[in-house]
CSV table of C-alpha atoms and ligand atoms in Angstrom, one decimal:
chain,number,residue,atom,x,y,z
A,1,UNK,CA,-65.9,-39.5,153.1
A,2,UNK,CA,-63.3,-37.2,151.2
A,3,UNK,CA,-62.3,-34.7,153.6
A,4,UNK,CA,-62.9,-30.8,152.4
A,5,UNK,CA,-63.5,-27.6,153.9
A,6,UNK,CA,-66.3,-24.9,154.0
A,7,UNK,CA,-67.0,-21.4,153.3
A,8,UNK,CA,-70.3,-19.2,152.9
A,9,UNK,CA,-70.1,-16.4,150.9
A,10,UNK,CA,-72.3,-13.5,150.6
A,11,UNK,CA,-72.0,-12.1,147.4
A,12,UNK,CA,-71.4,-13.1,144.0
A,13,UNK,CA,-67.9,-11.7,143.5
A,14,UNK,CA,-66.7,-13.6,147.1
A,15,UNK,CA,-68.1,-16.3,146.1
A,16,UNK,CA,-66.3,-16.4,142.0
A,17,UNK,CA,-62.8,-15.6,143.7
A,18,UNK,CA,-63.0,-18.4,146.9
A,19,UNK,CA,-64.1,-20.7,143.9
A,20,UNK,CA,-61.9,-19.6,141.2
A,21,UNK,CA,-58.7,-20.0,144.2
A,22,UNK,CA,-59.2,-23.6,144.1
A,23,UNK,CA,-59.2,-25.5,141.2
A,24,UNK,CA,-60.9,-28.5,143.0
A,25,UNK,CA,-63.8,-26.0,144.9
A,26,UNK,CA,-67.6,-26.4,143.9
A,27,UNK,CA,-70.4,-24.1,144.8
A,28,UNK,CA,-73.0,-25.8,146.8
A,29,UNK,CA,-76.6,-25.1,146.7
A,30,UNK,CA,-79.5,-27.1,148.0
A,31,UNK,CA,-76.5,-30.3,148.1
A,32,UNK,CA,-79.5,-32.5,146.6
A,33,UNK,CA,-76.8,-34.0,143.9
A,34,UNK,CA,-73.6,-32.6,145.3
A,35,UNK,CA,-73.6,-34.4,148.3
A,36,UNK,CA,-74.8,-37.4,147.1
A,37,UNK,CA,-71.6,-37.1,144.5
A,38,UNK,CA,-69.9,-36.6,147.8
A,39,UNK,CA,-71.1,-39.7,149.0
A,40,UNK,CA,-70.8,-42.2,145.7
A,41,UNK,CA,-67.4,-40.6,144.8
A,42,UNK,CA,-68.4,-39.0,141.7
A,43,UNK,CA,-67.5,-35.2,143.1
A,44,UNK,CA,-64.0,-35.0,145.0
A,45,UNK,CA,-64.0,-31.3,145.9
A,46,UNK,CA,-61.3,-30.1,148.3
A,47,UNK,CA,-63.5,-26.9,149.0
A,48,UNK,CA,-67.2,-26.3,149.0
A,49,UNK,CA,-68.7,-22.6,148.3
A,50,UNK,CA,-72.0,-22.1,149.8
A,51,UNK,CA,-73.8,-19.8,147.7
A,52,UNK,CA,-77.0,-19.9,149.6
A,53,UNK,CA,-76.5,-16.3,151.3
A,54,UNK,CA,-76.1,-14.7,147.9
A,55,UNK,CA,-79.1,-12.4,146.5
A,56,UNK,CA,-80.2,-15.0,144.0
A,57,UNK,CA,-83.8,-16.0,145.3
A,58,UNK,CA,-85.9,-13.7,143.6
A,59,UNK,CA,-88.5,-14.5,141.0
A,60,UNK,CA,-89.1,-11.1,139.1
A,61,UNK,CA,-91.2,-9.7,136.2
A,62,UNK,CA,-88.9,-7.8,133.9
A,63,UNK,CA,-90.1,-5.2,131.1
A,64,UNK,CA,-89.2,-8.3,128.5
A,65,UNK,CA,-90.2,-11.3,130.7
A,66,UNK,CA,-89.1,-12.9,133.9
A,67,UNK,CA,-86.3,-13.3,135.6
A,68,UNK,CA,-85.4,-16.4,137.9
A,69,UNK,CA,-82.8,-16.1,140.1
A,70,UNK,CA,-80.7,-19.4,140.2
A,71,UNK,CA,-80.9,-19.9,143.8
A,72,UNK,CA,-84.6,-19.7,143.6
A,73,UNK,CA,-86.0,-23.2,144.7
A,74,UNK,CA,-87.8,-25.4,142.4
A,75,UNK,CA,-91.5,-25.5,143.7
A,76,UNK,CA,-91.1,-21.6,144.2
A,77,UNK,CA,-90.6,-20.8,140.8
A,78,UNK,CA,-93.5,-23.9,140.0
A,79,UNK,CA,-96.3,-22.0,142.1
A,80,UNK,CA,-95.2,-18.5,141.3
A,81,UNK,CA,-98.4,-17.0,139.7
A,82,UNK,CA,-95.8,-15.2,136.8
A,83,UNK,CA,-94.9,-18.8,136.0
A,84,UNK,CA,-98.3,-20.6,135.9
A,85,UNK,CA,-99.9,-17.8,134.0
A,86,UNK,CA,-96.9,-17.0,131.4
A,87,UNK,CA,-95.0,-20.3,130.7
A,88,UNK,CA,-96.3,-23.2,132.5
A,89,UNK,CA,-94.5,-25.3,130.5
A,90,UNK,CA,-91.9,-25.2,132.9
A,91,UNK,CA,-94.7,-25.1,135.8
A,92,UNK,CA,-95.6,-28.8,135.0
A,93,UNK,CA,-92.1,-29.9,134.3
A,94,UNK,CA,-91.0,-28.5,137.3
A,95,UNK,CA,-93.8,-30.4,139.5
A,96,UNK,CA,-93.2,-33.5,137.8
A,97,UNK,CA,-90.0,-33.1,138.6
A,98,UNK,CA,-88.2,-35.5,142.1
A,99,UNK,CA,-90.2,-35.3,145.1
A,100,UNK,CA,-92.0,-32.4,147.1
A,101,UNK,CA,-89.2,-32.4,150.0
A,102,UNK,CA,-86.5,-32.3,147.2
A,103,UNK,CA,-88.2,-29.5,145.2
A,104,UNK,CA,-88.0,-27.6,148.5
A,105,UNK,CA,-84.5,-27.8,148.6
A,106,UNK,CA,-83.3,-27.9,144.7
A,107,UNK,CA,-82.3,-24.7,143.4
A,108,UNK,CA,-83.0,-23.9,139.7
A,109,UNK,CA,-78.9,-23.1,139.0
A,110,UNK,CA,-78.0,-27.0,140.7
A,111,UNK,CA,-81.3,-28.1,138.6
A,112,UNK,CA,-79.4,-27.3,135.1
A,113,UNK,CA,-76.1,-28.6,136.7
A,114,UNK,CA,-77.5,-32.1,137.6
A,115,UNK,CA,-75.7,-35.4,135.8
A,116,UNK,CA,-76.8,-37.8,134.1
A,117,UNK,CA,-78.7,-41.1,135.5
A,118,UNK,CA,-76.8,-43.5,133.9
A,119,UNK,CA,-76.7,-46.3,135.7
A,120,UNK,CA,-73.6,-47.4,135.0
A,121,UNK,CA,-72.2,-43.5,135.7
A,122,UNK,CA,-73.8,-43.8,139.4
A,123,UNK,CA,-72.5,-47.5,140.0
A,124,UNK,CA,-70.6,-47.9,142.9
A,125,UNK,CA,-68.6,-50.5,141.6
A,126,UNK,CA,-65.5,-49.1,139.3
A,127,UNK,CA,-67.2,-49.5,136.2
A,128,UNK,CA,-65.8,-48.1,132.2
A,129,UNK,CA,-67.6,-44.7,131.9
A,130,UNK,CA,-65.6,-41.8,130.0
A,131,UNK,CA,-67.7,-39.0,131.8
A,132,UNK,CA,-66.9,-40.4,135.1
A,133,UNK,CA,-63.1,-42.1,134.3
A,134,UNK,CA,-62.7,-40.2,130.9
A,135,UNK,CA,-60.6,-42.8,128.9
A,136,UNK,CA,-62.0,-46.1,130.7
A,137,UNK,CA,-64.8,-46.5,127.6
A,138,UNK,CA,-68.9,-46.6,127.8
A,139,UNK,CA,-70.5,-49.7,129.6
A,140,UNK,CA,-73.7,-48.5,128.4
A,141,UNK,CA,-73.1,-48.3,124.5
A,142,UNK,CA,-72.8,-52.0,124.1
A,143,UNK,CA,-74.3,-52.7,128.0
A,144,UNK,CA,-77.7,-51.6,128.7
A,145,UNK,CA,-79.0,-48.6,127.0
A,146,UNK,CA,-82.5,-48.9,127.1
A,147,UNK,CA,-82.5,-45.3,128.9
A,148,UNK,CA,-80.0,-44.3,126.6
A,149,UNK,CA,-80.1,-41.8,124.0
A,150,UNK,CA,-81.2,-41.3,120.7
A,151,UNK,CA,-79.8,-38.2,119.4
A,152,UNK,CA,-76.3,-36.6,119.3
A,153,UNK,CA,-74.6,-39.7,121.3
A,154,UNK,CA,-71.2,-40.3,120.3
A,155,UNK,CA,-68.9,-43.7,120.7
A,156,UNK,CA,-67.3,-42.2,124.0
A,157,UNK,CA,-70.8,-41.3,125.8
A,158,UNK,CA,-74.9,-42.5,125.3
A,159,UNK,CA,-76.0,-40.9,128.4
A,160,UNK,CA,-79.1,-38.4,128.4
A,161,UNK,CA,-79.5,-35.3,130.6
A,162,UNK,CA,-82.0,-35.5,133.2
A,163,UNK,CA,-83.2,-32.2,134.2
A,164,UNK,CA,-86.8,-31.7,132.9
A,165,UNK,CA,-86.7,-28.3,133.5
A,166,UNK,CA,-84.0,-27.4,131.0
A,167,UNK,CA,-86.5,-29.4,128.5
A,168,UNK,CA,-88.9,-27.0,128.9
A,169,UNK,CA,-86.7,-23.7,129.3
A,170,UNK,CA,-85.2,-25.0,126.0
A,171,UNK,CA,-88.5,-24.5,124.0
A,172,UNK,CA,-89.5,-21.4,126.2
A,173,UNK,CA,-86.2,-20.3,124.6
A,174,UNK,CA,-84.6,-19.2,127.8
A,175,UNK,CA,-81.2,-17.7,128.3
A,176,UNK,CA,-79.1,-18.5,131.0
A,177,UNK,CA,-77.0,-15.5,132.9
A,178,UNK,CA,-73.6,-16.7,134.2
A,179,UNK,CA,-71.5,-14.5,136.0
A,180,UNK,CA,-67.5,-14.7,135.5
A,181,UNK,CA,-64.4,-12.9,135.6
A,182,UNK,CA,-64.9,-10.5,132.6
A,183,UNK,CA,-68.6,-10.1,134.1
A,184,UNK,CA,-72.1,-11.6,133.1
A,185,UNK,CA,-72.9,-13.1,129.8
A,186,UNK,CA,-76.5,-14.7,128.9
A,187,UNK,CA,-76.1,-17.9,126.5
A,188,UNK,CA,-79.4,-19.6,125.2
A,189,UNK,CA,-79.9,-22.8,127.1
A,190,UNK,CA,-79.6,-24.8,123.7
A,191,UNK,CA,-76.2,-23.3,123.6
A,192,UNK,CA,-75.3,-24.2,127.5
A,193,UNK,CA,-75.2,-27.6,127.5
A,194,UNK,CA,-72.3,-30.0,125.0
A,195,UNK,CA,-73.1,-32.7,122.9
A,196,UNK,CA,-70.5,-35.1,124.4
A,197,UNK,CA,-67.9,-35.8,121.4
A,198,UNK,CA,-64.8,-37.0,122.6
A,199,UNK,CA,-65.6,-35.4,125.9
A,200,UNK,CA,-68.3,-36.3,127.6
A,201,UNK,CA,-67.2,-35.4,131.1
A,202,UNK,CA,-67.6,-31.6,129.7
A,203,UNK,CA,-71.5,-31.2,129.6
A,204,UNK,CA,-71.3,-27.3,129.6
A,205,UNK,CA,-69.5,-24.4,128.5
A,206,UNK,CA,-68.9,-23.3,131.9
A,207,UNK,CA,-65.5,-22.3,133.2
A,208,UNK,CA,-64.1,-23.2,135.8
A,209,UNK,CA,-65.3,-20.3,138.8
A,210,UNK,CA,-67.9,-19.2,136.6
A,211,UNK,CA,-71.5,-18.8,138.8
A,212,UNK,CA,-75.2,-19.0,137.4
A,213,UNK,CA,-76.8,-16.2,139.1
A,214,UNK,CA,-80.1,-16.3,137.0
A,215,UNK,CA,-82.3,-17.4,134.1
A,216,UNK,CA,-84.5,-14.6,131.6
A,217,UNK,CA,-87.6,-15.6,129.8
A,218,UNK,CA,-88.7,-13.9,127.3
A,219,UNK,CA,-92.7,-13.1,127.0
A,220,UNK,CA,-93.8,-14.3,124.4
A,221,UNK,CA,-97.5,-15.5,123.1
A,222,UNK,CA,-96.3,-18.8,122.5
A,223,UNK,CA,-95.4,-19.4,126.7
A,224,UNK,CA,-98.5,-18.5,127.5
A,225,UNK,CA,-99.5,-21.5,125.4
A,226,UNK,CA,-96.9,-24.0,126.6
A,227,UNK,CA,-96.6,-27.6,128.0
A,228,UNK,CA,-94.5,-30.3,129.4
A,229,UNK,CA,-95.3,-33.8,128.6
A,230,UNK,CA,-93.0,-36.6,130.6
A,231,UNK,CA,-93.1,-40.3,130.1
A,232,UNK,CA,-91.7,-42.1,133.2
A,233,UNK,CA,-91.6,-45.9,134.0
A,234,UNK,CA,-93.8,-45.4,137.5
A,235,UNK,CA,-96.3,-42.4,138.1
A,236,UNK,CA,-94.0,-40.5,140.1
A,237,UNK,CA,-90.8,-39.7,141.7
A,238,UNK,CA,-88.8,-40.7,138.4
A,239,UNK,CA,-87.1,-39.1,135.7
A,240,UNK,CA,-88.3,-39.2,132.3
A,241,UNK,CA,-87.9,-41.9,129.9
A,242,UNK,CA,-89.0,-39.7,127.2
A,243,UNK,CA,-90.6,-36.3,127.7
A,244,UNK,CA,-91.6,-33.8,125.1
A,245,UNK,CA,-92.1,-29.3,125.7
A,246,UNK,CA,-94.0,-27.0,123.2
A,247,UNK,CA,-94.4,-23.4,122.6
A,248,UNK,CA,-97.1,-22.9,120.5
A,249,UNK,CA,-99.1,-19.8,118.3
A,250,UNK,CA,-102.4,-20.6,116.6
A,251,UNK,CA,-104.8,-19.3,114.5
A,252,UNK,CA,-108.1,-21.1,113.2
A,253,UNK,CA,-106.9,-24.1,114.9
A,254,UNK,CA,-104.0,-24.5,112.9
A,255,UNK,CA,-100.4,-23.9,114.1
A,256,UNK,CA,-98.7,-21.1,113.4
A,257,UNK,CA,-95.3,-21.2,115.1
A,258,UNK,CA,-94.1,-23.6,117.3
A,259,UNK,CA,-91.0,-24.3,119.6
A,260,UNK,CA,-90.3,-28.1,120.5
A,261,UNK,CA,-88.0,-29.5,123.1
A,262,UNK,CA,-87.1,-33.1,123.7
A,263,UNK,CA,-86.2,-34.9,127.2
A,264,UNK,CA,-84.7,-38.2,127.7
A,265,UNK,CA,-83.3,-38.3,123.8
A,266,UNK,CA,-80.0,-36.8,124.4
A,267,UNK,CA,-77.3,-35.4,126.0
A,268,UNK,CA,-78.7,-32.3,125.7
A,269,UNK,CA,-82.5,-31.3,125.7
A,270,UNK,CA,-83.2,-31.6,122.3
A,271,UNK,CA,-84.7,-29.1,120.2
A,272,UNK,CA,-86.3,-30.1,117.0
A,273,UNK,CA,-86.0,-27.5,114.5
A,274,UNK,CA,-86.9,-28.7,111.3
A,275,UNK,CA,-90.2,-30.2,113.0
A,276,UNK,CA,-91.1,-26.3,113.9
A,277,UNK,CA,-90.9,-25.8,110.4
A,278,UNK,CA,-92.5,-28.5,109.4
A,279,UNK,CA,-95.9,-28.1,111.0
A,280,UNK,CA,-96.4,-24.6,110.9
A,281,UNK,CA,-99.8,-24.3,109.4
A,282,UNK,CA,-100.7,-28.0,110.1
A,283,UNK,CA,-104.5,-28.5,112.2
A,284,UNK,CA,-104.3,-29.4,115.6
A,285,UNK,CA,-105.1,-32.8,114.7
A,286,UNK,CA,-103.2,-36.2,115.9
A,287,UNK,CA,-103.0,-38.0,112.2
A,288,UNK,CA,-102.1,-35.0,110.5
A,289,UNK,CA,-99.3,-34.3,113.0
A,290,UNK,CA,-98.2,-37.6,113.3
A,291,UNK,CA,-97.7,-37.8,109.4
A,292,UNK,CA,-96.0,-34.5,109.4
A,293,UNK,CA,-93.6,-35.4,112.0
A,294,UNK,CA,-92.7,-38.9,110.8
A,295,UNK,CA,-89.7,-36.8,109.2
A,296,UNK,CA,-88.5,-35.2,112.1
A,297,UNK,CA,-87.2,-38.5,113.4
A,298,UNK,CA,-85.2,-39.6,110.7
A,299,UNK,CA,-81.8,-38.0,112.5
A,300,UNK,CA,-82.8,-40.6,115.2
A,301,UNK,CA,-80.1,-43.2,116.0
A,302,UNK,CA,-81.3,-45.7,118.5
A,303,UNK,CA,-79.2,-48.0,120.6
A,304,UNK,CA,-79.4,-51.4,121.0
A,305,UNK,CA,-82.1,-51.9,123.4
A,306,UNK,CA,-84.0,-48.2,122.8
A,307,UNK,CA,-85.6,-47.7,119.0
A,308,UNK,CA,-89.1,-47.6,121.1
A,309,UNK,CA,-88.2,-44.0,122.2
A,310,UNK,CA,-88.8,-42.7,118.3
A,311,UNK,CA,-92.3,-43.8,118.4
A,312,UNK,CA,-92.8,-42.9,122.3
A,313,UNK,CA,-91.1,-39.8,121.6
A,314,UNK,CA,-93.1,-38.7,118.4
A,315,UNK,CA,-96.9,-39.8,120.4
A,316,UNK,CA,-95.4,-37.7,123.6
A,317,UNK,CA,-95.0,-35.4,121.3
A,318,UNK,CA,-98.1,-35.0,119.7
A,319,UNK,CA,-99.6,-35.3,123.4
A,320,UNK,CA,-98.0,-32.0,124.3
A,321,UNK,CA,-99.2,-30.3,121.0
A,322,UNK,CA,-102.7,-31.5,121.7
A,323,UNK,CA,-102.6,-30.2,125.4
A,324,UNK,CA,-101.0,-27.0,124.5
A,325,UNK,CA,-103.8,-26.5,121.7
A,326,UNK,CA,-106.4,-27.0,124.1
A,327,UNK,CA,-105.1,-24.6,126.5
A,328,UNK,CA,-107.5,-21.3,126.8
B,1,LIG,C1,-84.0,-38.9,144.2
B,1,LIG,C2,-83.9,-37.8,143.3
B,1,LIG,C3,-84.8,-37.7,142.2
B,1,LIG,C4,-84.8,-36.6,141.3
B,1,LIG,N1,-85.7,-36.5,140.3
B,1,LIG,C5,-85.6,-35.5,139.4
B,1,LIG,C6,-86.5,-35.4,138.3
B,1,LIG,O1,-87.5,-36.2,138.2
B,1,LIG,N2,-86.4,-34.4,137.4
B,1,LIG,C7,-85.4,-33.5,137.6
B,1,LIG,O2,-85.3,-32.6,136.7
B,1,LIG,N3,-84.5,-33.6,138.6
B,1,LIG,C8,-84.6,-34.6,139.5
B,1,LIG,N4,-83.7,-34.6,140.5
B,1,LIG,C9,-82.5,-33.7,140.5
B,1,LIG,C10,-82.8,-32.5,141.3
B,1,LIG,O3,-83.6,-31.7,140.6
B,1,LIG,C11,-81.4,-31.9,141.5
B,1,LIG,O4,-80.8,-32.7,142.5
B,1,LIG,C12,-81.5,-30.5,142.0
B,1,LIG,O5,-82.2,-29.7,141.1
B,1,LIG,C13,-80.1,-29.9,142.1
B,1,LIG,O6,-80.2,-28.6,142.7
B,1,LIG,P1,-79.3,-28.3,144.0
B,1,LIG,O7,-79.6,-26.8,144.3
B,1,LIG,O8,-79.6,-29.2,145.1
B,1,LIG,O9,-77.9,-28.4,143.5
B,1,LIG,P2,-76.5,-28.8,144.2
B,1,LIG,O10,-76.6,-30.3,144.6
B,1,LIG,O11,-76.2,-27.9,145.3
B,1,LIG,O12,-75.5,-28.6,143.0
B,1,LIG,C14,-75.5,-29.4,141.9
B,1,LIG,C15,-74.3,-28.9,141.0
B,1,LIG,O13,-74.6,-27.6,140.5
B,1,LIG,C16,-73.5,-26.7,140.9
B,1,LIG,N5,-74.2,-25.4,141.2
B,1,LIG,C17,-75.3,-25.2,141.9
B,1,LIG,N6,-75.7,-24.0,141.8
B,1,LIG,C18,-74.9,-23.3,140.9
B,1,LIG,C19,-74.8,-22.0,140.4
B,1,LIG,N7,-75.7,-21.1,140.7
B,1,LIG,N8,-73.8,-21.7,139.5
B,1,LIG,C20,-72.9,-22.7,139.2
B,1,LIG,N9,-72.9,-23.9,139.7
B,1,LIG,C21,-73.9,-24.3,140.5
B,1,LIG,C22,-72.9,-27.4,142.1
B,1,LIG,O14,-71.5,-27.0,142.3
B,1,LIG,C23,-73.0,-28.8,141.7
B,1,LIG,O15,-72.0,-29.1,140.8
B,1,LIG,C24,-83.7,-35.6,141.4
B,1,LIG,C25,-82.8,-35.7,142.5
B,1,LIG,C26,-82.9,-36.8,143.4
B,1,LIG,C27,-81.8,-36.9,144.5
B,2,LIG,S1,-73.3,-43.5,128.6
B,2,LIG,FE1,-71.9,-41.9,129.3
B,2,LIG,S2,-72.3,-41.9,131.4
B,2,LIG,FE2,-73.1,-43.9,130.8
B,2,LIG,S3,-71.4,-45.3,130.9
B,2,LIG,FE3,-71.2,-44.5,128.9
B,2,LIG,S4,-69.8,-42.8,129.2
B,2,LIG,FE4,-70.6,-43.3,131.2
């Protein structure tokens, strides 16, 4: 294994200066990806920060909405009653999310931070893969891609991001707090993550030293009324093929406003902005919405071995709308 040392902070500040002294450190949290990137080779760090001491657990109500810390775990902030009760959207997506033991350990900050499942980017074998080897080319665009994306991809990257949770944050319309030199700034999670251009290895606009110490929620109407949908290829313990989160306000059984996230599409949880538009005012109905969305996909560009996703994608879809319309 690469050889590195250790340090355990206690507060933010120690922890953004032992990080920011070496341009090779990484913060560790619950190590579920890091050390397996450790392991395959994908992560070389000559210093790791544990951040695990810092005063980033807590799950609060604020006077606008909630506040997540970033070290809080994942099935903390899934059974938190604030959670359930006001956006369980990311509740489900959060549950449906790895494994129990891994939840347990998984913070919410190393949740957004997780790479992609390409296969070809987690081979063990040197294989061409720009986010990994930037330069070396994408196995996957003309490989296989049925996992691939359908959105945003570029020649230099196909991959898709696989955290379901920033899915469901995305259409919750989150912001995400990130400590740094000049101090905090919040940044909506649709603006966090990179589309990957000619640069796939950059999925963020984090700096280098910069720390995620929480995530706000506003509380709004619509997550109260919210839902994850995820399409996997086995019942559990996978990520999603395709997965689908809405936000929703009605009135007489039509919708009013809606916010709609895709997973498994993109680099990027996917937000789909002109379908929000599109069916405000439509009935909660599944023809009507499938008609009204059929336009919403037409930005789609599938790979080789993917053009199901735009019809999986558009049903999941309409699953989560029906779900979140149902909801009392
Ligand atoms: C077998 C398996 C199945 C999985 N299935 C799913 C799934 O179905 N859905 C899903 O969404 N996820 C899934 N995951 C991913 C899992 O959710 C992540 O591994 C986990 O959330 C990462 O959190 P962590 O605290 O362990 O991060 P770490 O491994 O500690 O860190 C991950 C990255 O984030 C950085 N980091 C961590 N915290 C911060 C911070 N506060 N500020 C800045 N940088 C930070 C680290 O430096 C590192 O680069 C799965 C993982 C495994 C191993
Ligand atoms: S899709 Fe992206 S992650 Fe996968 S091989 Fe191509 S460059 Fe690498």
């Amino acid at each position: 294994m690469h050889p590195f040392s250790y340090v355990r902070e206690r507060s933010v500040d120690d922890a953004m200066r032992a990080h920011a002294g070496d341009p090779a450190a990484a913060y560790l949290a619950g190590g579920t990806e890091l050390i397996n990137w450790l392991k395959e080779g994908i992560a070389l760090p000559s210093r790791l920060v544990d951040i695990n001491r810092l005063p980033l657990a807590q799950i609060e109500v604020t006077p606008s909405g909630l506040r997540i810390g970033a070290l809080a775990r994942m099935s903390d902030v899934a059974a938190h009653p604030a959670v359930r009760a006001g956006y369980p959207a990311l509740a489900e997506a959060l549950e449906r999310s790895a494994s129990p033991q891994l939840r347990n350990m998984a913070s919410m900050g190393g949740n957004l931070l997780q790479r992609t499942r390409c296969p070809y980017f987690r081979a063990e074998s040197e294989l061409p893969c720009n986010k990994r080897r930037p330069g070396s080319g994408c196995a996957a665009r003309y490989g296989l891609n049925r996992s691939h994306a359908i959105f945003g991809w570029s020649e230099a990257c196909v991959a898709t991001h696989p955290s379901d949770a920033a899915v469901a944050l995305c259409a919750l319309e989150a912001q995400v707090r990130i400590a740094g030199r000049g101090g905090e700034r919040a940044i909506p999670i649709g603006d966090f993550y990179r589309l990957p251009g000619d640069t796939p290895q950059r999925e963020t606009v984090l700096e280098h030293g910069e720390l995620i110490v929480a995530i706000d929620l506003p509380a709004t109407a619509r997550a109260r009324r919210s839902w994850y949908h995820k399409v996997r290829e086995r019942a559990s313990y996978e990520f999603a093929l395709v997965s689908a989160a809405v936000a929703l306000e009605l009135a007489d059984a039509r919708i009013q406003e809606a916010r709609i996230a895709l997973g498994g599409v993109a680099a990027v949880p996917w937000r789909l902005t002109a379908a929000e538009r599109a069916i405000a005012g439509a009935p909660l109905e599944r023809g009507p919405l499938m008609a009204v969305l059929a336009t919403a996909f037409a930005e789609a560009r599938p790979l080789a071995h993917n053009a199901f996703k735009i019809e999986l994608a558009k049903r999941t879809l309409v699953q989560a709308l029906e779900i979140a319309g149902a909801m009392r």
